[in-house]
Tab-separated table of C-alpha atoms in Angstrom:
chain	number	residue	atom	x	y	z
A	193	ARG	CA	-17.564	-19.258	-21.189
A	194	SER	CA	-19.164	-16.037	-23.126
A	195	GLY	CA	-22.265	-17.788	-22.337
A	196	LYS	CA	-22.035	-17.281	-18.686
A	197	MET	CA	-21.027	-13.676	-18.947
A	198	ALA	CA	-23.840	-12.487	-21.252
A	199	LYS	CA	-26.801	-14.096	-18.768
A	200	SER	CA	-24.734	-12.836	-15.223
A	201	THR	CA	-24.177	-9.061	-14.295
A	202	LYS	CA	-21.386	-10.514	-11.846
A	203	LEU	CA	-18.606	-9.050	-11.853
A	204	ILE	CA	-17.219	-12.418	-10.665
A	205	ASP	CA	-18.945	-14.154	-13.832
A	206	ASN	CA	-16.713	-11.476	-16.604
A	207	GLU	CA	-13.171	-13.101	-17.806
A	208	VAL	CA	-11.364	-9.911	-17.722
A	209	PHE	CA	-12.415	-9.540	-13.973
A	210	GLN	CA	-11.085	-13.375	-13.678
A	211	ALA	CA	-7.877	-12.806	-14.939
A	212	TYR	CA	-7.817	-9.217	-13.061
A	213	ALA	CA	-8.629	-11.466	-9.532
A	214	THR	CA	-5.671	-14.396	-10.706
A	215	TYR	CA	-3.128	-12.063	-11.824
A	216	THR	CA	-3.737	-9.569	-8.035
A	217	ALA	CA	-4.118	-12.522	-6.230
A	218	ILE	CA	-0.399	-13.741	-7.622
A	219	VAL	CA	1.420	-10.485	-7.707
A	220	LEU	CA	0.196	-9.769	-4.121
A	221	LEU	CA	1.373	-13.388	-2.630
A	222	LYS	CA	4.489	-12.892	-4.232
A	223	MET	CA	4.869	-9.566	-2.392
A	224	MET	CA	3.542	-11.554	1.054
A	225	LEU	CA	6.486	-13.925	0.137
A	226	MET	CA	9.350	-10.893	0.973
A	227	SER	CA	7.832	-10.887	4.752
A	228	LEU	CA	8.897	-14.884	4.922
A	229	ILE	CA	12.354	-14.054	3.265
A	230	THR	CA	13.132	-11.254	5.492
A	231	ALA	CA	12.221	-13.433	8.640
A	232	TYR	CA	14.324	-16.371	7.057
A	233	PHE	CA	17.695	-13.588	6.440
A	234	ARG	CA	16.605	-12.181	10.293
A	235	ILE	CA	17.027	-15.709	11.639
A	236	THR	CA	19.524	-17.028	9.697
A	237	ARG	CA	21.836	-13.917	9.848
A	238	LYS	CA	20.608	-13.442	13.643
A	239	ALA	CA	20.022	-9.688	12.568
A	240	PHE	CA	17.051	-8.182	14.694
A	241	VAL	CA	15.377	-4.757	14.960
A	242	ASN	CA	13.349	-5.228	17.871
A	243	PRO	CA	14.923	-5.930	21.377
A	244	GLU	CA	12.061	-8.008	22.792
A	245	ASP	CA	13.167	-10.420	19.139
A	246	THR	CA	16.328	-11.220	20.648
A	247	ALA	CA	15.269	-12.127	24.284
A	248	SER	CA	15.796	-16.091	23.734
A	249	PHE	CA	19.632	-15.100	23.041
A	250	GLY	CA	19.825	-14.221	26.498
A	251	LYS	CA	19.929	-11.059	28.382
A	252	GLY	CA	21.907	-7.545	28.022
A	253	ASP	CA	25.340	-7.653	25.863
A	254	SER	CA	24.831	-11.111	24.757
A	255	ALA	CA	21.417	-10.474	23.509
A	256	LYS	CA	22.316	-6.952	22.210
A	257	LYS	CA	24.485	-7.751	19.852
A	258	TYR	CA	21.956	-8.608	17.352
A	259	LEU	CA	20.314	-5.729	17.640
A	260	ARG	CA	21.793	-5.081	14.140
A	261	THR	CA	21.298	-4.230	10.365
A	262	ASP	CA	22.477	-7.026	7.975
A	263	PRO	CA	23.065	-6.252	4.605
A	264	ASP	CA	20.849	-9.094	3.040
A	265	VAL	CA	17.807	-8.171	5.466
A	266	GLU	CA	18.147	-4.843	4.115
A	267	ARG	CA	18.082	-5.813	0.736
A	268	VAL	CA	15.041	-7.963	0.865
A	269	ARG	CA	13.269	-4.992	2.804
A	270	ARG	CA	14.084	-2.782	-0.185
A	271	GLY	CA	12.684	-4.904	-2.687
A	272	HIS	CA	9.730	-5.417	-0.470
A	273	LEU	CA	9.356	-1.732	-0.332
A	274	ASN	CA	9.309	-1.318	-3.960
A	275	ASP	CA	6.656	-4.001	-4.303
A	276	LEU	CA	4.968	-1.909	-2.287
A	277	GLU	CA	5.534	1.125	-3.913
A	278	ASN	CA	4.803	-0.675	-7.259
A	279	ILE	CA	2.260	-3.211	-6.653
A	280	VAL	CA	-0.097	-1.000	-4.778
A	281	PRO	CA	-0.845	0.994	-7.850
A	282	PHE	CA	-1.271	-2.523	-10.047
A	283	VAL	CA	-3.852	-3.465	-8.192
A	284	GLY	CA	-5.911	-0.004	-7.722
A	285	ILE	CA	-5.521	1.031	-11.675
A	286	GLY	CA	-5.626	-2.115	-12.880
A	287	LEU	CA	-9.122	-2.733	-10.887
A	288	LEU	CA	-10.370	0.620	-12.544
A	289	TYR	CA	-9.135	-1.318	-15.820
A	290	ALA	CA	-10.855	-3.891	-15.889
A	291	LEU	CA	-14.102	-2.792	-14.868
A	292	SER	CA	-13.255	-0.350	-17.632
A	293	GLY	CA	-13.974	-2.930	-20.307
A	294	PRO	CA	-10.853	-3.916	-22.013
A	295	GLU	CA	-10.625	-6.528	-24.513
A	296	LEU	CA	-9.683	-9.649	-22.757
A	297	SER	CA	-6.597	-10.217	-24.963
A	298	SER	CA	-5.033	-6.732	-24.234
A	299	ALA	CA	-6.297	-7.001	-20.309
A	300	LEU	CA	-4.427	-10.449	-20.239
A	301	LEU	CA	-1.537	-9.063	-21.890
A	302	HIS	CA	-0.886	-6.318	-19.749
A	303	PHE	CA	-1.696	-8.872	-16.523
A	304	ARG	CA	1.090	-11.050	-17.654
A	305	ILE	CA	3.612	-8.386	-18.294
A	306	PHE	CA	3.048	-7.138	-15.153
A	307	THR	CA	3.109	-10.136	-12.988
A	308	GLY	CA	6.362	-11.685	-14.779
A	309	ALA	CA	8.275	-7.925	-14.584
A	310	ARG	CA	7.382	-8.217	-11.021
A	311	ILE	CA	8.328	-11.798	-10.654
A	312	LEU	CA	11.841	-10.933	-12.232
A	313	HIS	CA	12.328	-7.701	-10.061
A	314	THR	CA	12.545	-9.916	-7.096
A	315	LEU	CA	14.751	-12.113	-8.761
A	316	ALA	CA	17.269	-9.626	-10.060
A	317	TYR	CA	16.994	-8.035	-6.523
A	318	LEU	CA	17.521	-11.189	-4.501
A	319	ILE	CA	20.377	-12.965	-6.746
A	320	PRO	CA	21.482	-9.840	-7.443
A	321	LEU	CA	21.440	-9.792	-11.084
A	322	PRO	CA	23.850	-7.250	-12.481
A	323	GLN	CA	22.126	-3.576	-13.760
A	324	PRO	CA	19.976	-2.839	-16.214
A	325	GLY	CA	18.494	-6.267	-14.989
A	326	ARG	CA	16.200	-4.659	-11.960
A	327	GLY	CA	16.258	-1.126	-13.434
A	328	LEU	CA	14.311	-2.578	-16.697
A	329	SER	CA	12.203	-5.126	-15.171
A	330	TRP	CA	11.118	-2.365	-12.632
A	331	ALA	CA	10.488	-0.092	-15.939
A	332	VAL	CA	8.505	-2.858	-17.463
A	333	GLY	CA	6.155	-2.964	-14.602
A	334	TYR	CA	5.499	0.602	-14.641
A	335	ALA	CA	4.832	1.026	-18.504
A	336	VAL	CA	2.258	-1.576	-17.798
A	337	THR	CA	0.627	0.525	-15.274
A	338	PHE	CA	0.526	3.605	-16.776
A	339	SER	CA	-0.515	2.373	-19.965
A	340	MET	CA	-3.576	0.806	-17.916
A	341	ALA	CA	-4.032	4.512	-16.506
A	342	TYR	CA	-4.131	5.918	-19.358
A	343	GLN	CA	-7.014	4.044	-20.518
A	344	VAL	CA	-9.150	4.125	-17.933
A	345	LEU	CA	-8.529	8.196	-17.683
A	346	LYS	CA	-9.442	7.618	-21.431
A	347	THR	CA	-12.632	5.806	-20.694
A	348	VAL	CA	-13.961	7.643	-17.856
A	349	LEU	CA	-12.601	10.861	-17.101
A	350	PHE	CA	-14.964	12.431	-15.206
A	351	LEU	CA	-13.575	15.429	-13.490
B	53	ARG	CA	-31.624	-8.717	4.735
B	54	SER	CA	-31.944	-11.541	2.456
B	55	GLY	CA	-34.879	-10.100	0.502
B	56	LYS	CA	-32.955	-6.809	-0.307
B	57	MET	CA	-30.217	-9.204	-1.820
B	58	ALA	CA	-32.774	-11.217	-4.144
B	59	LYS	CA	-33.737	-7.910	-5.546
B	60	SER	CA	-31.022	-5.641	-5.867
B	61	THR	CA	-27.571	-6.580	-8.056
B	62	LYS	CA	-25.782	-3.920	-6.570
B	63	LEU	CA	-22.519	-5.116	-4.385
B	64	ILE	CA	-23.331	-2.879	-1.453
B	65	ASP	CA	-26.957	-4.793	-0.756
B	66	ASN	CA	-24.910	-7.803	-0.704
B	67	GLU	CA	-24.062	-9.186	3.194
B	68	VAL	CA	-20.396	-10.920	2.478
B	69	PHE	CA	-19.385	-7.406	0.709
B	70	GLN	CA	-21.333	-5.028	3.744
B	71	ALA	CA	-19.126	-7.521	6.322
B	72	TYR	CA	-16.104	-6.732	3.561
B	73	ALA	CA	-16.646	-2.837	3.543
B	74	THR	CA	-16.855	-2.970	7.423
B	75	TYR	CA	-13.768	-4.804	8.253
B	76	THR	CA	-11.411	-2.947	5.864
B	77	ALA	CA	-12.918	0.604	6.943
B	78	ILE	CA	-11.898	-0.443	10.438
B	79	VAL	CA	-8.240	-1.965	9.860
B	80	LEU	CA	-7.874	1.214	7.444
B	81	LEU	CA	-8.747	3.234	9.777
B	82	LYS	CA	-6.579	1.045	12.338
B	83	MET	CA	-3.725	1.823	10.014
B	84	MET	CA	-4.416	5.435	9.821
B	85	LEU	CA	-4.195	5.533	13.634
B	86	MET	CA	-0.631	4.881	13.278
B	87	SER	CA	0.323	8.541	11.611
B	88	LEU	CA	-1.146	10.130	14.737
B	89	ILE	CA	0.620	7.974	17.519
B	90	THR	CA	3.673	8.437	14.790
B	91	ALA	CA	3.172	12.316	15.258
B	92	TYR	CA	2.188	12.329	19.164
B	93	PHE	CA	5.719	10.382	19.392
B	94	ARG	CA	7.767	12.941	17.784
B	95	ILE	CA	6.300	15.906	19.364
B	96	THR	CA	6.641	14.498	23.150
B	97	ARG	CA	10.005	13.189	22.313
B	98	LYS	CA	10.839	16.187	19.884
B	99	ALA	CA	12.488	13.949	17.200
B	100	PHE	CA	11.617	14.935	13.822
B	101	VAL	CA	13.034	14.415	10.443
B	102	ASN	CA	13.030	17.190	8.585
B	103	PRO	CA	14.730	20.836	9.308
B	104	GLU	CA	11.802	22.673	8.876
B	105	ASP	CA	9.712	20.717	11.290
B	106	THR	CA	12.070	22.229	13.729
B	107	ALA	CA	12.128	25.858	13.176
B	108	SER	CA	9.573	26.615	15.690
B	109	PHE	CA	12.656	25.551	18.006
B	110	GLY	CA	14.533	28.398	17.411
B	111	LYS	CA	17.677	28.393	14.615
B	112	GLY	CA	21.316	26.840	14.155
B	113	ASP	CA	21.938	23.938	16.736
B	114	SER	CA	19.172	24.850	19.195
B	115	ALA	CA	16.544	23.222	16.897
B	116	LYS	CA	19.321	20.972	15.359
B	117	LYS	CA	19.503	18.971	18.551
B	118	TYR	CA	15.655	17.828	17.466
B	119	LEU	CA	17.009	16.270	14.231
B	120	ARG	CA	17.479	12.764	15.767
B	121	THR	CA	15.926	9.570	15.796
B	122	ASP	CA	13.706	8.230	18.925
B	123	PRO	CA	13.113	4.866	19.802
B	124	ASP	CA	9.588	5.162	20.484
B	125	VAL	CA	9.024	7.130	16.984
B	126	GLU	CA	10.869	4.199	14.797
B	127	ARG	CA	8.848	1.673	17.064
B	128	VAL	CA	5.262	3.115	15.845
B	129	ARG	CA	7.079	3.519	12.501
B	130	ARG	CA	8.399	-0.226	12.090
B	131	GLY	CA	4.320	-1.459	13.225
B	132	HIS	CA	3.119	1.461	10.531
B	133	LEU	CA	5.247	-0.172	7.619
B	134	ASN	CA	4.122	-3.727	8.373
B	135	ASP	CA	0.520	-2.947	8.660
B	136	LEU	CA	1.305	-1.469	4.809
B	137	GLU	CA	2.881	-4.867	3.945
B	138	ASN	CA	0.024	-6.660	5.561
B	139	ILE	CA	-2.915	-4.912	4.832
B	140	VAL	CA	-2.534	-3.735	1.432
B	141	PRO	CA	-2.927	-7.764	0.545
B	142	PHE	CA	-5.633	-7.998	2.732
B	143	VAL	CA	-7.573	-5.442	1.256
B	144	GLY	CA	-6.865	-6.667	-2.342
B	145	ILE	CA	-7.445	-10.349	-1.955
B	146	GLY	CA	-10.508	-9.555	0.379
B	147	LEU	CA	-12.020	-7.437	-2.279
B	148	LEU	CA	-11.463	-10.481	-5.085
B	149	TYR	CA	-12.706	-12.789	-2.185
B	150	ALA	CA	-15.861	-11.394	-0.848
B	151	LEU	CA	-16.626	-11.288	-4.323
B	152	SER	CA	-16.160	-15.086	-5.552
B	153	GLY	CA	-19.382	-15.495	-3.662
B	154	PRO	CA	-18.420	-17.240	-0.101
B	155	GLU	CA	-20.113	-18.477	2.361
B	156	LEU	CA	-21.425	-15.517	4.434
B	157	SER	CA	-20.085	-17.174	7.892
B	158	SER	CA	-16.592	-18.094	6.103
B	159	ALA	CA	-16.090	-14.747	5.363
B	160	LEU	CA	-16.817	-13.504	8.868
B	161	LEU	CA	-14.739	-15.352	10.458
B	162	HIS	CA	-11.908	-14.530	7.741
B	163	PHE	CA	-12.679	-10.417	8.390
B	164	ARG	CA	-13.041	-10.978	11.689
B	165	ILE	CA	-9.563	-12.854	12.580
B	166	PHE	CA	-7.901	-11.089	10.597
B	167	THR	CA	-9.095	-7.449	11.993
B	168	GLY	CA	-8.680	-9.092	15.492
B	169	ALA	CA	-5.055	-9.962	14.833
B	170	ARG	CA	-3.830	-6.764	13.583
B	171	ILE	CA	-5.240	-4.925	16.532
B	172	LEU	CA	-3.718	-7.376	18.858
B	173	HIS	CA	-0.074	-7.173	16.147
B	174	THR	CA	0.015	-3.248	16.975
B	175	LEU	CA	-0.531	-3.790	20.946
B	176	ALA	CA	2.234	-6.179	20.513
B	177	TYR	CA	3.920	-3.806	18.727
B	178	LEU	CA	3.552	-0.775	21.165
B	179	ILE	CA	3.230	-1.672	24.682
B	180	PRO	CA	5.810	-4.381	23.647
B	181	LEU	CA	4.914	-7.478	24.719
B	182	PRO	CA	7.296	-10.350	25.354
B	183	GLN	CA	7.741	-12.726	21.790
B	184	PRO	CA	6.109	-14.524	20.102
B	185	GLY	CA	3.050	-12.229	20.955
B	186	ARG	CA	3.907	-9.945	18.146
B	187	GLY	CA	5.191	-13.169	15.730
B	188	LEU	CA	2.145	-14.755	16.372
B	189	SER	CA	-0.519	-12.122	15.854
B	190	TRP	CA	1.069	-11.505	12.198
B	191	ALA	CA	1.398	-15.101	11.248
B	192	VAL	CA	-2.561	-15.119	11.899
B	193	GLY	CA	-3.525	-12.147	10.054
B	194	TYR	CA	-0.835	-13.658	7.178
B	195	ALA	CA	-2.459	-17.330	6.969
B	196	VAL	CA	-6.294	-15.968	7.119
B	197	THR	CA	-5.160	-13.288	3.862
B	198	PHE	CA	-3.735	-16.923	2.367
B	199	SER	CA	-6.890	-18.613	2.845
B	200	MET	CA	-8.489	-15.888	1.356
B	201	ALA	CA	-6.168	-15.979	-1.568
B	202	TYR	CA	-6.201	-19.570	-2.168
B	203	GLN	CA	-10.836	-19.420	-2.211
B	204	VAL	CA	-9.876	-16.782	-4.882
B	205	LEU	CA	-7.961	-18.986	-7.264
B	206	LYS	CA	-9.555	-21.630	-6.757
B	207	THR	CA	-12.634	-19.920	-8.044
B	208	VAL	CA	-11.533	-17.399	-10.659
B	209	LEU	CA	-8.018	-18.871	-12.001
B	210	PHE	CA	-8.092	-17.434	-15.491
B	211	LEU	CA	-4.013	-17.369	-16.566
C	76	ARG	CA	-25.430	10.852	-18.603
C	77	SER	CA	-28.472	10.307	-16.309
C	78	GLY	CA	-30.251	7.785	-19.405
C	79	LYS	CA	-26.960	6.063	-19.102
C	80	MET	CA	-27.314	4.643	-16.107
C	81	ALA	CA	-30.868	4.036	-15.624
C	82	LYS	CA	-30.339	1.462	-18.251
C	83	SER	CA	-26.484	0.058	-16.857
C	84	THR	CA	-26.228	-1.801	-14.087
C	85	LYS	CA	-22.341	-1.874	-14.922
C	86	LEU	CA	-20.148	0.493	-12.210
C	87	ILE	CA	-18.343	1.935	-14.617
C	88	ASP	CA	-21.583	3.600	-15.875
C	89	ASN	CA	-22.303	5.086	-12.581
C	90	GLU	CA	-20.603	8.622	-12.403
C	91	VAL	CA	-19.822	8.562	-8.811
C	92	PHE	CA	-17.893	5.701	-9.449
C	93	GLN	CA	-16.508	7.545	-12.785
C	94	ALA	CA	-15.456	10.288	-10.789
C	95	TYR	CA	-13.521	7.681	-8.170
C	96	ALA	CA	-11.821	5.749	-11.006
C	97	THR	CA	-10.613	9.191	-12.381
C	98	TYR	CA	-9.190	10.710	-9.087
C	99	THR	CA	-7.890	7.539	-7.773
C	100	ALA	CA	-5.941	6.944	-11.142
C	101	ILE	CA	-4.655	10.645	-10.397
C	102	VAL	CA	-3.583	10.301	-6.703
C	103	LEU	CA	-2.083	6.599	-7.920
C	104	LEU	CA	-0.205	8.405	-11.149
C	105	LYS	CA	0.943	11.169	-8.835
C	106	MET	CA	2.526	8.951	-5.843
C	107	MET	CA	4.524	6.611	-8.955
C	108	LEU	CA	5.865	10.114	-10.045
C	109	MET	CA	7.845	9.608	-6.776
C	110	SER	CA	9.483	6.757	-8.147
C	111	LEU	CA	11.098	8.917	-11.138
C	112	ILE	CA	12.010	11.369	-8.492
C	113	THR	CA	13.860	9.229	-6.380
C	114	ALA	CA	15.738	8.178	-9.649
C	115	TYR	CA	16.302	11.611	-10.518
C	116	PHE	CA	17.982	12.621	-7.249
C	117	ARG	CA	19.691	9.579	-6.938
C	118	ILE	CA	21.333	10.176	-10.330
C	119	THR	CA	21.999	13.443	-10.208
C	120	ARG	CA	23.316	13.364	-6.711
C	121	LYS	CA	24.879	10.133	-7.495
C	122	ALA	CA	23.645	8.406	-4.237
C	123	PHE	CA	23.025	4.696	-4.538
C	124	VAL	CA	22.123	2.354	-2.559
C	125	ASN	CA	22.506	-0.880	-3.559
C	126	PRO	CA	26.456	-1.979	-4.903
C	127	GLU	CA	25.462	-3.120	-8.663
C	128	ASP	CA	23.558	0.350	-8.966
C	129	THR	CA	27.167	1.612	-9.045
C	130	ALA	CA	29.369	-1.091	-11.381
C	131	SER	CA	29.031	1.548	-14.216
C	132	PHE	CA	31.588	4.074	-11.723
C	133	GLY	CA	34.244	1.759	-11.989
C	134	LYS	CA	35.408	-1.136	-9.589
C	135	GLY	CA	36.602	-1.072	-5.668
C	136	ASP	CA	37.056	2.427	-3.682
C	137	SER	CA	35.913	4.455	-6.760
C	138	ALA	CA	32.105	3.230	-7.037
C	139	LYS	CA	32.084	2.412	-2.850
C	140	LYS	CA	31.835	6.190	-2.787
C	141	TYR	CA	28.591	6.252	-4.393
C	142	LEU	CA	26.985	3.967	-2.062
C	143	ARG	CA	25.583	6.808	0.511
C	144	THR	CA	22.484	8.858	1.958
C	145	ASP	CA	21.776	12.056	0.259
C	146	PRO	CA	19.276	14.617	1.559
C	147	ASP	CA	17.352	15.166	-1.532
C	148	VAL	CA	16.843	11.336	-2.064
C	149	GLU	CA	15.852	10.532	1.113
C	150	ARG	CA	13.369	13.737	1.422
C	151	VAL	CA	11.882	12.038	-1.688
C	152	ARG	CA	11.619	8.750	-0.099
C	153	ARG	CA	10.248	10.419	3.256
C	154	GLY	CA	7.337	11.671	0.670
C	155	HIS	CA	6.901	8.439	-1.058
C	156	LEU	CA	6.400	6.972	2.091
C	157	ASN	CA	3.793	9.160	3.334
C	158	ASP	CA	2.332	8.752	0.117
C	159	LEU	CA	1.696	5.423	0.456
C	160	GLU	CA	0.409	5.697	4.041
C	161	ASN	CA	-1.979	8.181	2.856
C	162	ILE	CA	-3.361	6.971	-0.499
C	163	VAL	CA	-3.671	3.506	0.000
C	164	PRO	CA	-6.790	4.356	3.062
C	165	PHE	CA	-7.904	6.939	0.355
C	166	VAL	CA	-7.685	4.276	-2.872
C	167	GLY	CA	-9.629	1.407	-0.211
C	168	ILE	CA	-12.261	3.389	2.097
C	169	GLY	CA	-12.942	6.002	-1.159
C	170	LEU	CA	-13.838	2.346	-3.017
C	171	LEU	CA	-16.392	1.580	-0.535
C	172	TYR	CA	-17.629	5.319	0.110
C	173	ALA	CA	-17.993	5.206	-4.001
C	174	LEU	CA	-20.510	1.891	-4.180
C	175	SER	CA	-21.990	3.064	-0.690
C	176	GLY	CA	-24.477	5.297	-2.800
C	177	PRO	CA	-23.048	9.086	-1.797
C	178	GLU	CA	-24.721	12.020	-3.607
C	179	LEU	CA	-22.603	12.434	-6.728
C	180	SER	CA	-21.662	16.441	-5.548
C	181	SER	CA	-20.523	15.122	-1.914
C	182	ALA	CA	-18.220	12.278	-3.243
C	183	LEU	CA	-16.662	15.134	-5.875
C	184	LEU	CA	-15.944	17.172	-3.139
C	185	HIS	CA	-14.335	14.356	-1.485
C	186	PHE	CA	-12.377	13.045	-4.303
C	187	ARG	CA	-11.121	16.744	-5.107
C	188	ILE	CA	-10.223	18.100	-2.310
C	189	PHE	CA	-8.176	14.744	-1.013
C	190	THR	CA	-6.291	15.375	-4.628
C	191	GLY	CA	-5.617	18.667	-4.211
C	192	ALA	CA	-4.616	18.471	-0.851
C	193	ARG	CA	-2.035	15.233	-1.614
C	194	ILE	CA	-0.460	17.545	-4.362
C	195	LEU	CA	0.305	20.260	-2.437
C	196	HIS	CA	1.627	18.027	0.661
C	197	THR	CA	4.118	16.867	-2.562
C	198	LEU	CA	4.628	20.090	-3.198
C	199	ALA	CA	5.202	21.240	0.615
C	200	TYR	CA	7.601	18.554	1.295
C	201	LEU	CA	9.540	18.908	-2.001
C	202	ILE	CA	10.277	22.210	-2.048
C	203	PRO	CA	10.293	22.472	1.208
C	204	LEU	CA	7.452	25.256	2.136
C	205	PRO	CA	7.709	26.185	6.027
C	206	GLN	CA	5.411	24.584	8.279
C	207	PRO	CA	2.411	24.191	9.286
C	208	GLY	CA	2.054	23.937	5.010
C	209	ARG	CA	2.821	20.367	4.548
C	210	GLY	CA	1.182	19.682	7.921
C	211	LEU	CA	-2.038	21.265	7.071
C	212	SER	CA	-2.332	19.718	3.928
C	213	TRP	CA	-1.854	15.996	5.676
C	214	ALA	CA	-4.330	16.768	7.658
C	215	VAL	CA	-6.672	18.085	4.955
C	216	GLY	CA	-6.182	14.848	3.280
C	217	TYR	CA	-6.433	12.503	6.448
C	218	ALA	CA	-9.868	14.080	7.350
C	219	VAL	CA	-11.341	13.429	3.934
C	220	THR	CA	-10.413	9.613	4.166
C	221	PHE	CA	-11.826	9.936	7.455
C	222	SER	CA	-14.909	11.414	6.532
C	223	MET	CA	-15.756	8.677	3.783
C	224	ALA	CA	-14.741	6.294	6.334
C	225	TYR	CA	-17.218	7.470	8.448
C	226	GLN	CA	-19.919	7.302	5.661
C	227	VAL	CA	-19.176	3.959	5.119
C	228	LEU	CA	-19.666	2.600	8.337
C	229	LYS	CA	-22.723	4.502	8.929
C	230	THR	CA	-24.018	2.816	5.553
C	231	VAL	CA	-23.033	-0.785	5.349
C	232	LEU	CA	-22.196	-1.450	9.227
C	233	PHE	CA	-22.191	-5.589	9.330
C	234	LEU	CA	-19.774	-6.525	11.913
């Protein structure tokens, strides 16, 4: 593929950018999956938050009792928020990192470890695994993003 | 505009990217609007969460009673969080999709439907409309983002 | 540095983009810091939300009492969510703005004011400072992002 790179100035023909695009799409799809899991638990646990969502269960008290929190729903929601808190920095800093001209092998290492760590984090949250399973998977993803931010600032610092 | 594209290698002169920039700015401004609506309801409903925010109502119990949750405030906040959960993947995956060389007509279709769906979602949440209004508008935006992610992975997959 | 710019079509060699990359990395790192502060308060206040996180305190009621909310933890979490709500639009709209060809001095002004405002917002939230300290720092960051969105839409509008 290096021949293609030499001829093209298009971002999308750059292998590091292709790797960034691939892993970013994967982690964002993984994050989007949390919405479906939340919906699944809301429906199976009959635990809703908006009155209009329980209208199909009848009127008055018969529907109102389904306006409640459920531990499984809340657990998925915490996992989803943790994804937002960690995947947003990865997507933003990862883009800058991919454009800063890293070695392909180094970029792949960062992207793969982050993606693996976030998938493990979700599993650790939802199963749930005993600690420090979730804590470690969170810390690995955090460290990868920090390492990319360091590379970006080292390359482009313009204050 | 095609003459401009042929001469320029700048992203911003690419029509697909211009469309991405336009719709991304619109949906992010729409998301930012949720902060103003939250502030409006907090002030009109006198429902705050930080003690320092109620200091102007006096000291002690006269101010403390305004540290409470309000259904309207919480509803806007849920809409805001739902925006974050759905607009973040659109912005990230949409950028990669715009760079992956889609047909302009296809890209416009994706961006327009997503933007329309998210505006409808906000209206459905805030009015509120009976279900499945909010659910459908959410699902349409979700499906558009998924379709763009599929195009990205089909074009650039580099694992 | 202008000689480099003239020879290169690479984004990363553009000074406006370098400034965007620098300030985006800084505000995203600042946002990531909120996770560490949350963890610090959870551990020092012994206030957790997942049962598996309190397993090291023993079994049954001796561990269960640490499943509680703490005002300091909740305060950091609100600051973190506010970061997500405001830094996500900055990162997305700022990228489009940086690519839309602004004057370097104008771009630096936007990026510096936003970054300063968000650091002040975090300090105002965590210390906490009396209002309108937090409110004003929020509004300044919001206005900067709105100004960049206006520039983007003025430059690229393609509906």
